[in-house]
mmCIF file of C-alpha atoms and ligand atoms in Angstrom:
data_model
loop_
_atom_site.group_PDB
_atom_site.id
_atom_site.type_symbol
_atom_site.label_atom_id
_atom_site.label_comp_id
_atom_site.label_asym_id
_atom_site.label_seq_id
_atom_site.Cartn_x
_atom_site.Cartn_y
_atom_site.Cartn_z
ATOM 1 C CA MET M 1 -37.306 1.966 -3.496
ATOM 2 C CA HIS M 2 -33.530 2.054 -3.049
ATOM 3 C CA GLY M 3 -33.822 -0.871 -0.585
ATOM 4 C CA LEU M 4 -35.976 -2.872 -2.860
ATOM 5 C CA PHE M 5 -33.626 -2.278 -5.795
ATOM 6 C CA LYS M 6 -30.717 -3.455 -3.707
ATOM 7 C CA LYS M 7 -32.632 -6.583 -2.716
ATOM 8 C CA ILE M 8 -33.393 -7.384 -6.339
ATOM 9 C CA ILE M 9 -29.744 -6.835 -7.248
ATOM 10 C CA ASP M 10 -28.648 -9.100 -4.360
ATOM 11 C CA ILE M 11 -30.898 -11.925 -5.698
ATOM 12 C CA ILE M 12 -29.634 -11.590 -9.300
ATOM 13 C CA LEU M 13 -26.007 -10.840 -8.311
ATOM 14 C CA PRO M 14 -25.431 -11.790 -4.697
ATOM 15 C CA PRO M 15 -22.321 -10.446 -2.937
ATOM 16 C CA ARG M 16 -19.400 -12.869 -3.192
ATOM 17 C CA CYS M 17 -16.269 -13.408 -1.181
ATOM 18 C CA LEU M 18 -13.498 -11.460 -2.896
ATOM 19 C CA ILE M 19 -11.082 -14.364 -2.623
ATOM 20 C CA CYS M 20 -13.040 -17.630 -3.090
ATOM 21 C CA GLY M 21 -16.228 -16.349 -4.730
ATOM 22 C CA LYS M 22 -18.544 -17.919 -2.186
ATOM 23 C CA VAL M 23 -21.889 -16.129 -1.711
ATOM 24 C CA ILE M 24 -21.810 -14.074 1.432
ATOM 25 C CA ASN M 25 -24.054 -11.473 3.151
ATOM 26 C CA SER M 26 -22.217 -8.241 2.594
ATOM 27 C CA ASP M 27 -20.609 -6.497 -0.386
ATOM 28 C CA ASN M 28 -16.786 -6.038 -0.851
ATOM 29 C CA SER M 29 -15.901 -8.560 1.847
ATOM 30 C CA LEU M 30 -14.618 -11.958 2.575
ATOM 31 C CA CYS M 31 -16.243 -15.159 3.758
ATOM 32 C CA GLY M 32 -15.420 -16.327 7.288
ATOM 33 C CA GLU M 33 -12.958 -18.931 6.116
ATOM 34 C CA CYS M 34 -10.929 -16.592 3.882
ATOM 35 C CA PHE M 35 -10.938 -13.866 6.499
ATOM 36 C CA SER M 36 -9.536 -16.263 9.053
ATOM 37 C CA ASN M 37 -6.748 -17.106 6.627
ATOM 38 C CA ILE M 38 -5.579 -13.478 6.342
ATOM 39 C CA LYS M 39 -2.663 -12.716 8.641
ATOM 40 C CA PHE M 40 -3.144 -9.107 9.981
ATOM 41 C CA ILE M 41 -0.062 -7.453 11.289
ATOM 42 C CA THR M 42 -0.971 -6.541 14.802
ATOM 43 C CA ASN M 43 0.980 -5.750 17.968
ATOM 44 C CA PRO M 44 3.798 -6.550 18.652
ATOM 45 C CA TYR M 45 5.443 -4.894 15.697
ATOM 46 C CA CYS M 46 8.487 -2.604 15.303
ATOM 47 C CA CYS M 47 7.262 0.944 15.957
ATOM 48 C CA LYS M 48 9.453 2.241 13.143
ATOM 49 C CA CYS M 49 9.430 -0.171 10.248
ATOM 50 C CA GLY M 50 6.234 -2.093 11.189
ATOM 51 C CA THR M 51 7.900 -5.568 10.992
ATOM 52 C CA PRO M 52 6.068 -8.099 13.170
ATOM 53 C CA LEU M 53 7.975 -8.987 16.334
ATOM 54 C CA SER M 54 7.792 -12.298 18.209
ATOM 55 C CA CYS M 55 7.352 -10.968 21.732
ATOM 56 C CA LYS M 56 6.019 -7.949 23.554
ATOM 57 C CA ILE M 57 7.331 -6.124 26.588
ATOM 58 C CA ASP M 58 4.472 -4.446 28.512
ATOM 59 C CA ASP M 59 3.215 -1.493 26.593
ATOM 60 C CA GLU M 60 6.669 -0.320 25.481
ATOM 61 C CA LYS M 61 7.205 0.752 21.936
ATOM 62 C CA MET M 62 9.697 -1.685 20.499
ATOM 63 C CA LEU M 63 12.229 -1.587 17.677
ATOM 64 C CA CYS M 64 13.449 -4.486 15.514
ATOM 65 C CA VAL M 65 17.112 -5.461 15.303
ATOM 66 C CA SER M 66 17.595 -3.526 12.030
ATOM 67 C CA CYS M 67 15.968 -0.310 13.368
ATOM 68 C CA LEU M 68 18.065 -0.546 16.503
ATOM 69 C CA ASN M 69 21.213 -0.571 14.365
ATOM 70 C CA PRO M 70 22.517 2.964 13.975
ATOM 71 C CA LYS M 71 24.680 1.932 10.979
ATOM 72 C CA ILE M 72 21.617 1.143 8.858
ATOM 73 C CA LYS M 73 20.381 4.289 7.173
ATOM 74 C CA LYS M 74 16.624 4.903 7.712
ATOM 75 C CA LEU M 75 14.893 6.731 4.927
ATOM 76 C CA PHE M 76 11.373 6.309 6.299
ATOM 77 C CA ARG M 77 9.989 7.960 9.413
ATOM 78 C CA MET M 78 7.617 5.002 9.723
ATOM 79 C CA SER M 79 6.362 2.073 7.640
ATOM 80 C CA ARG M 80 3.145 0.244 8.101
ATOM 81 C CA SER M 81 1.394 -2.637 6.265
ATOM 82 C CA ALA M 82 -1.899 -4.176 7.041
ATOM 83 C CA VAL M 83 -1.364 -7.846 6.293
ATOM 84 C CA VAL M 84 1.320 -10.437 5.583
ATOM 85 C CA TYR M 85 1.761 -11.031 1.842
ATOM 86 C CA ASP M 86 1.019 -14.684 1.368
ATOM 87 C CA ASP M 87 -1.124 -16.816 -0.964
ATOM 88 C CA PHE M 88 -4.364 -15.499 0.549
ATOM 89 C CA SER M 89 -3.702 -11.746 0.517
ATOM 90 C CA LYS M 90 -1.790 -12.115 -2.799
ATOM 91 C CA LYS M 91 -5.000 -13.011 -4.644
ATOM 92 C CA LEU M 92 -6.755 -9.883 -3.430
ATOM 93 C CA VAL M 93 -3.787 -7.673 -4.338
ATOM 94 C CA LEU M 94 -2.974 -9.197 -7.756
ATOM 95 C CA ASP M 95 -6.655 -9.317 -8.851
ATOM 96 C CA PHE M 96 -6.865 -5.690 -8.035
ATOM 97 C CA LYS M 97 -3.612 -4.816 -9.707
ATOM 98 C CA PHE M 98 -3.832 -6.758 -12.981
ATOM 99 C CA LEU M 99 -7.307 -8.173 -13.445
ATOM 100 C CA ASN M 100 -9.535 -5.109 -13.043
ATOM 101 C CA HIS M 101 -11.017 -6.380 -9.830
ATOM 102 C CA LEU M 102 -11.644 -2.817 -8.688
ATOM 103 C CA GLU M 103 -14.337 -4.088 -6.318
ATOM 104 C CA ASN M 104 -11.434 -5.050 -3.976
ATOM 105 C CA LYS M 105 -10.652 -1.379 -3.458
ATOM 106 C CA LYS M 106 -13.026 -0.789 -0.506
ATOM 107 C CA LEU M 107 -11.599 -3.627 1.573
ATOM 108 C CA LEU M 108 -7.973 -2.774 0.714
ATOM 109 C CA VAL M 109 -8.581 0.881 1.619
ATOM 110 C CA ASN M 110 -10.206 -0.061 4.908
ATOM 111 C CA TRP M 111 -7.121 -2.171 5.692
ATOM 112 C CA LEU M 112 -4.736 0.724 4.709
ATOM 113 C CA ILE M 113 -6.574 3.174 6.971
ATOM 114 C CA MET M 114 -6.515 0.709 9.857
ATOM 115 C CA ALA M 115 -2.768 -0.037 9.345
ATOM 116 C CA GLY M 116 -1.859 3.624 8.919
ATOM 117 C CA ARG M 117 -3.237 4.773 12.287
ATOM 118 C CA ASP M 118 0.189 5.453 13.833
ATOM 119 C CA ILE M 119 1.258 7.406 10.696
ATOM 120 C CA PHE M 120 -1.924 9.531 10.583
ATOM 121 C CA ASP M 121 -1.647 10.258 14.372
ATOM 122 C CA GLU M 122 1.930 11.434 13.846
ATOM 123 C CA GLY M 123 0.735 13.847 11.058
ATOM 124 C CA VAL M 124 0.676 13.697 7.296
ATOM 125 C CA ASP M 125 0.530 16.658 4.840
ATOM 126 C CA LEU M 126 0.527 14.807 1.554
ATOM 127 C CA ILE M 127 -0.207 11.410 0.076
ATOM 128 C CA VAL M 128 1.722 10.222 -2.940
ATOM 129 C CA PRO M 129 1.188 6.959 -4.817
ATOM 130 C CA VAL M 130 4.073 5.064 -6.311
ATOM 131 C CA PRO M 131 3.896 6.244 -9.935
ATOM 132 C CA LEU M 132 3.749 3.968 -12.887
ATOM 133 C CA HIS M 133 5.615 4.733 -16.165
ATOM 134 C CA PHE M 134 3.093 6.049 -18.738
ATOM 135 C CA SER M 135 3.676 3.031 -20.975
ATOM 136 C CA ARG M 136 2.447 0.745 -18.180
ATOM 137 C CA ILE M 137 -0.659 2.856 -17.622
ATOM 138 C CA LEU M 138 -1.425 2.479 -21.306
ATOM 139 C CA GLN M 139 -0.994 -1.234 -20.894
ATOM 140 C CA ARG M 140 -2.944 -1.732 -17.638
ATOM 141 C CA ARG M 141 -5.235 1.374 -17.999
ATOM 142 C CA TYR M 142 -4.885 2.289 -14.331
ATOM 143 C CA ASN M 143 -2.403 2.649 -11.546
ATOM 144 C CA GLN M 144 -3.547 0.531 -8.545
ATOM 145 C CA SER M 145 -1.518 2.655 -6.072
ATOM 146 C CA ALA M 146 -3.064 5.843 -7.350
ATOM 147 C CA ILE M 147 -6.562 4.367 -6.901
ATOM 148 C CA LEU M 148 -5.718 3.402 -3.312
ATOM 149 C CA ALA M 149 -4.089 6.719 -2.589
ATOM 150 C CA LYS M 150 -6.992 8.758 -3.931
ATOM 151 C CA GLU M 151 -9.458 6.907 -1.714
ATOM 152 C CA VAL M 152 -7.294 6.967 1.479
ATOM 153 C CA ALA M 153 -6.756 10.738 0.910
ATOM 154 C CA PHE M 154 -10.448 11.336 0.493
ATOM 155 C CA ARG M 155 -11.393 9.326 3.607
ATOM 156 C CA LYS M 156 -8.657 10.924 5.814
ATOM 157 C CA ASN M 157 -9.154 14.376 4.336
ATOM 158 C CA ILE M 158 -5.453 14.668 3.339
ATOM 159 C CA LYS M 159 -4.093 16.186 0.138
ATOM 160 C CA VAL M 160 -2.980 13.768 -2.538
ATOM 161 C CA SER M 161 -0.640 14.429 -5.511
ATOM 162 C CA PHE M 162 -0.574 12.202 -8.549
ATOM 163 C CA ASP M 163 1.984 14.237 -10.470
ATOM 164 C CA ALA M 164 4.487 15.609 -7.955
ATOM 165 C CA LEU M 165 6.446 12.401 -8.363
ATOM 166 C CA SER M 166 6.747 10.575 -11.692
ATOM 167 C CA ARG M 167 8.505 7.478 -13.074
ATOM 168 C CA ILE M 168 10.819 8.683 -15.784
ATOM 169 C CA ARG M 169 12.325 5.406 -16.765
ATOM 170 C CA LYS M 170 10.569 2.166 -17.742
ATOM 171 C CA THR M 171 11.753 -0.525 -15.440
ATOM 172 C CA ALA M 172 11.395 -4.345 -15.534
ATOM 173 C CA PRO M 173 8.680 -5.558 -13.120
ATOM 174 C CA GLN M 174 10.345 -5.973 -9.666
ATOM 175 C CA VAL M 175 9.052 -9.543 -9.428
ATOM 176 C CA MET M 176 11.411 -10.442 -12.280
ATOM 177 C CA CYS M 177 14.441 -9.226 -10.249
ATOM 178 C CA ALA M 178 16.085 -10.832 -7.235
ATOM 179 C CA GLY M 179 17.631 -9.141 -4.188
ATOM 180 C CA LYS M 180 20.264 -6.565 -5.183
ATOM 181 C CA GLU M 181 18.942 -6.441 -8.788
ATOM 182 C CA ARG M 182 15.748 -4.789 -7.503
ATOM 183 C CA LYS M 183 17.687 -1.900 -6.147
ATOM 184 C CA LYS M 184 19.595 -1.441 -9.411
ATOM 185 C CA ASN M 185 16.390 -1.850 -11.423
ATOM 186 C CA VAL M 186 14.663 1.174 -9.905
ATOM 187 C CA LYS M 187 17.769 3.405 -9.464
ATOM 188 C CA GLY M 188 17.154 6.837 -11.018
ATOM 189 C CA ALA M 189 13.646 5.764 -12.086
ATOM 190 C CA PHE M 190 11.817 8.537 -10.289
ATOM 191 C CA LYS M 191 11.736 12.308 -10.457
ATOM 192 C CA VAL M 192 10.064 15.092 -8.503
ATOM 193 C CA ASN M 193 8.194 17.348 -10.926
ATOM 194 C CA ASP M 194 6.900 19.845 -8.425
ATOM 195 C CA ILE M 195 9.447 20.761 -5.706
ATOM 196 C CA GLU M 196 7.074 23.297 -4.105
ATOM 197 C CA ALA M 197 4.451 20.587 -3.531
ATOM 198 C CA ILE M 198 7.028 18.453 -1.740
ATOM 199 C CA LYS M 199 9.191 20.947 0.212
ATOM 200 C CA GLY M 200 8.641 20.795 4.008
ATOM 201 C CA LYS M 201 5.851 18.225 3.686
ATOM 202 C CA ARG M 202 5.329 15.070 5.765
ATOM 203 C CA ILE M 203 4.594 12.609 2.972
ATOM 204 C CA VAL M 204 3.196 9.081 2.992
ATOM 205 C CA ILE M 205 3.802 6.950 -0.027
ATOM 206 C CA ILE M 206 1.075 4.384 -0.774
ATOM 207 C CA ASP M 207 1.622 1.180 -2.597
ATOM 208 C CA ASP M 208 0.111 -2.355 -2.636
ATOM 209 C CA VAL M 209 3.011 -4.463 -1.492
ATOM 210 C CA TYR M 210 6.231 -3.831 0.491
ATOM 211 C CA THR M 211 8.652 -6.482 -0.784
ATOM 212 C CA THR M 212 12.290 -5.416 -0.256
ATOM 213 C CA GLY M 213 11.338 -1.745 -0.163
ATOM 214 C CA SER M 214 13.653 -0.911 -3.101
ATOM 215 C CA THR M 215 10.958 0.933 -5.064
ATOM 216 C CA LEU M 216 9.673 2.812 -1.987
ATOM 217 C CA LYS M 217 13.256 3.676 -0.911
ATOM 218 C CA GLU M 218 14.076 5.080 -4.337
ATOM 219 C CA CYS M 219 10.843 7.225 -4.182
ATOM 220 C CA ALA M 220 11.799 8.398 -0.637
ATOM 221 C CA LYS M 221 15.315 9.347 -1.776
ATOM 222 C CA VAL M 222 14.080 11.773 -4.431
ATOM 223 C CA LEU M 223 11.315 13.138 -2.187
ATOM 224 C CA LEU M 224 13.786 13.836 0.665
ATOM 225 C CA LYS M 225 16.215 15.318 -1.785
ATOM 226 C CA ALA M 226 13.455 17.706 -2.975
ATOM 227 C CA GLY M 227 13.019 18.862 0.660
ATOM 228 C CA ALA M 228 10.307 16.606 2.052
ATOM 229 C CA LYS M 229 10.273 16.846 5.869
ATOM 230 C CA SER M 230 9.618 13.115 6.296
ATOM 231 C CA VAL M 231 8.512 10.125 4.279
ATOM 232 C CA ASP M 232 6.404 7.230 5.518
ATOM 233 C CA THR M 233 5.239 4.150 3.637
ATOM 234 C CA LEU M 234 1.850 2.530 3.822
ATOM 235 C CA THR M 235 1.146 -0.658 2.003
ATOM 236 C CA VAL M 236 -1.651 -3.193 1.966
ATOM 237 C CA ALA M 237 0.712 -6.159 2.360
ATOM 238 C CA LYS M 238 4.237 -6.823 3.427
ATOM 239 C CA VAL M 239 6.540 -9.720 2.545
ATOM 240 C CA CYS M 240 7.644 -11.137 5.903
ATOM 241 C CA LYS M 241 10.366 -13.740 6.087
HETATM 242 ZN ZN1 ZN W 301 -13.839 -16.903 0.820
HETATM 243 ZN ZN1 ZN W 302 12.115 -2.010 12.550
#
């Protein structure tokens, strides 16, 4: 009966590509053309920050120029993103974030789990989403990062905390700020509410996009200050220049 019901639903409401809307065979997926436009971040990439690299030396784990520089302070143990943030991946992410396209969740979570392999292999005790200020939750009704974090935590059987970290200051959307302003915009915006939940934990922060990393760095700062053992970042997409 379940199979028949699904067939009827598929005739009335056939599955559509999450980007272009073309009718496809499976739910929560992309058509062949849109899938081929997505740039997945695959090897070679920097084993620390996950930035795509242009060449690969045998099977060696490689670092990018910035991770090789001892003068640059590294807040994250590791960072990983599934895809390059461009016009194709942008639609999936923004529809999910602002337009209630929650059906994109399954695909985005699959990508997060795939991209986070190195992080999960290294060991994670707690997943934390980037928190939204309560006024934004009232406006948008949900926090896209929390939805992703909840699902990743469930599928990887890892603890998740939605309230250990909170946003105490309303900030302008980061897209409105350029370069250095982004850093200033989020400075002092986060607070650890539950030090016991954070202390000694290997934490992975989940968000949709890694742009300059200002927001994630500010979150990492307060988590490390509260005694986190390490902080990783896992995002669906990354802005690559
Ligand atoms: Zn398509
Ligand atoms: Zn790097």
